[in-house]
Amino acid sequence: MWRPGEGLYALVVFLVVLLEALALGYLVLTLTARLFGLLGYGETLGALLLGLALTGLALVLLGAYALLYHAYTAWREGQEERLRERYLERFAQALLEGGSPPPFPWPKEAFAALLALRESLKGDLGQALLPWLRLGLPRWERALKGPLASRARRLEALDALAQARLPEAFPLVLPYLAHPDPVLRLGAARSGARLVGEQDLEAFAEALLRAALPRGALLEVLLLLEGRAEPVVRRLLKAGGREEVGAALEALGRLKLHSLAEEALAFLHHPDPEVRAAAMRALWRLEYPPLGHEEAVLAALEAEEEFVRLQAVRLLPLLGEPLARRALWRALSDPSFYVRRAAAEALKALNPALLERAAEAHPDPYGRAMAKQVLGA
């Protein structure tokens, strides 16, 4: 975790190590000169004592500074925590009793208390905090626009804006989705997902397309959008690359975006196996039958990749019982334990009598064993 003063701490450690390196280098040169008879015994002994003295001094200095630094930061964090708790109590009292907040200006601990309240309160109580939170907007704006602000300070500002959820702060966050630092781009995407309003969803989607975020990060951002995700997911499906489409399909299923189910069908024929698997997983979560695309699902049962076959097996019951029964029976012979397990579970839900028959008469011994295992579960 980042702590104030770490820059100075690193500088002191570097200077102490540099001093020690210089002392050892001087000692090596002195002993080498003594070895070749260029220095006398007294001069060599003096250099040795000087090197030892500098080494001892460096160790004492480094040890004392490290102990003082950790003691001071622990004390300071305790003070900040107590101050934050006092402000939290005063803000909560003013909010619930209709009183006045503490007099402005406020320290950073006061805004930390306000942000904690904003995260825990919903509805009208949460909205009542917005006028107070807006007083912190200039502080966070300076951190984001200041040319000398550190990465840590900018990340703190992005996180604070995400927690405050001030709609007017979205223009401050949007440029950071094109920042060269991937950590700041990710922080901006998370913050933007919580700040963006309905009118800015198109601009947010275009910024995500250019941000080049990895799939997992994009999925997190889309899930943070919750009920506002549909237009962004639609845009990523239409214009995104492999990472964007994969994240959009995953979000489509998790957020139950039934209006986009038809768009997921086209990706059952995608050349990338991960995208095909994501499309099948989305349709399975939506319980949306891939009518007209049965051949793509059946072809996925022969895919080389285990995860593609697994998702195809899960989707089979939505194809209709005659076709699904035959395909699930064959899937019980799959070389993968997980595919056989999914096939047996799907068959149990679709036609328990057929699973009982498979436990007795399936030609593959592993399929028979899996059928018995699922029946006994």
XYZ file of N, CA and C in Angstrom, residues 1-7 69-75 77 156:
48
model
N 0.849 -1.194 0.000
C 0.000 0.000 0.000
C 0.883 1.242 0.000
N 0.523 2.248 -0.817
C 1.308 3.470 -0.885
C 1.149 4.252 0.413
N 2.301 4.752 0.927
C 2.283 5.547 2.161
C 3.023 6.848 1.913
N 2.573 7.960 2.508
C 3.264 9.233 2.329
C 4.701 9.131 2.827
N 5.618 9.774 2.107
C 7.019 9.800 2.528
C 7.852 8.681 1.965
N 7.272 7.814 1.135
C 8.059 6.711 0.606
C 9.137 7.183 -0.358
N 8.914 8.321 -1.026
C 9.943 8.857 -1.913
C 11.195 9.237 -1.149
N 10.946 6.076 10.637
C 9.951 6.215 9.568
C 8.717 5.370 9.856
N 8.924 4.113 10.203
C 7.775 3.237 10.443
C 7.014 3.638 11.702
N 7.735 4.088 12.721
C 7.046 4.550 13.931
C 6.224 5.802 13.638
N 6.808 6.729 12.868
C 6.102 7.972 12.576
C 4.872 7.724 11.703
N 5.033 6.896 10.654
C 3.897 6.650 9.761
C 2.773 5.904 10.483
N 3.126 4.981 11.381
C 2.089 4.280 12.146
C 1.333 5.263 13.044
N 2.077 6.173 13.686
C 1.441 7.187 14.536
C 0.560 8.111 13.701
N -0.868 7.512 10.756
C -2.051 6.814 10.274
C -3.092 6.673 11.377
N -5.714 8.160 -6.570
C -6.567 8.489 -5.425
C -7.720 9.401 -5.858
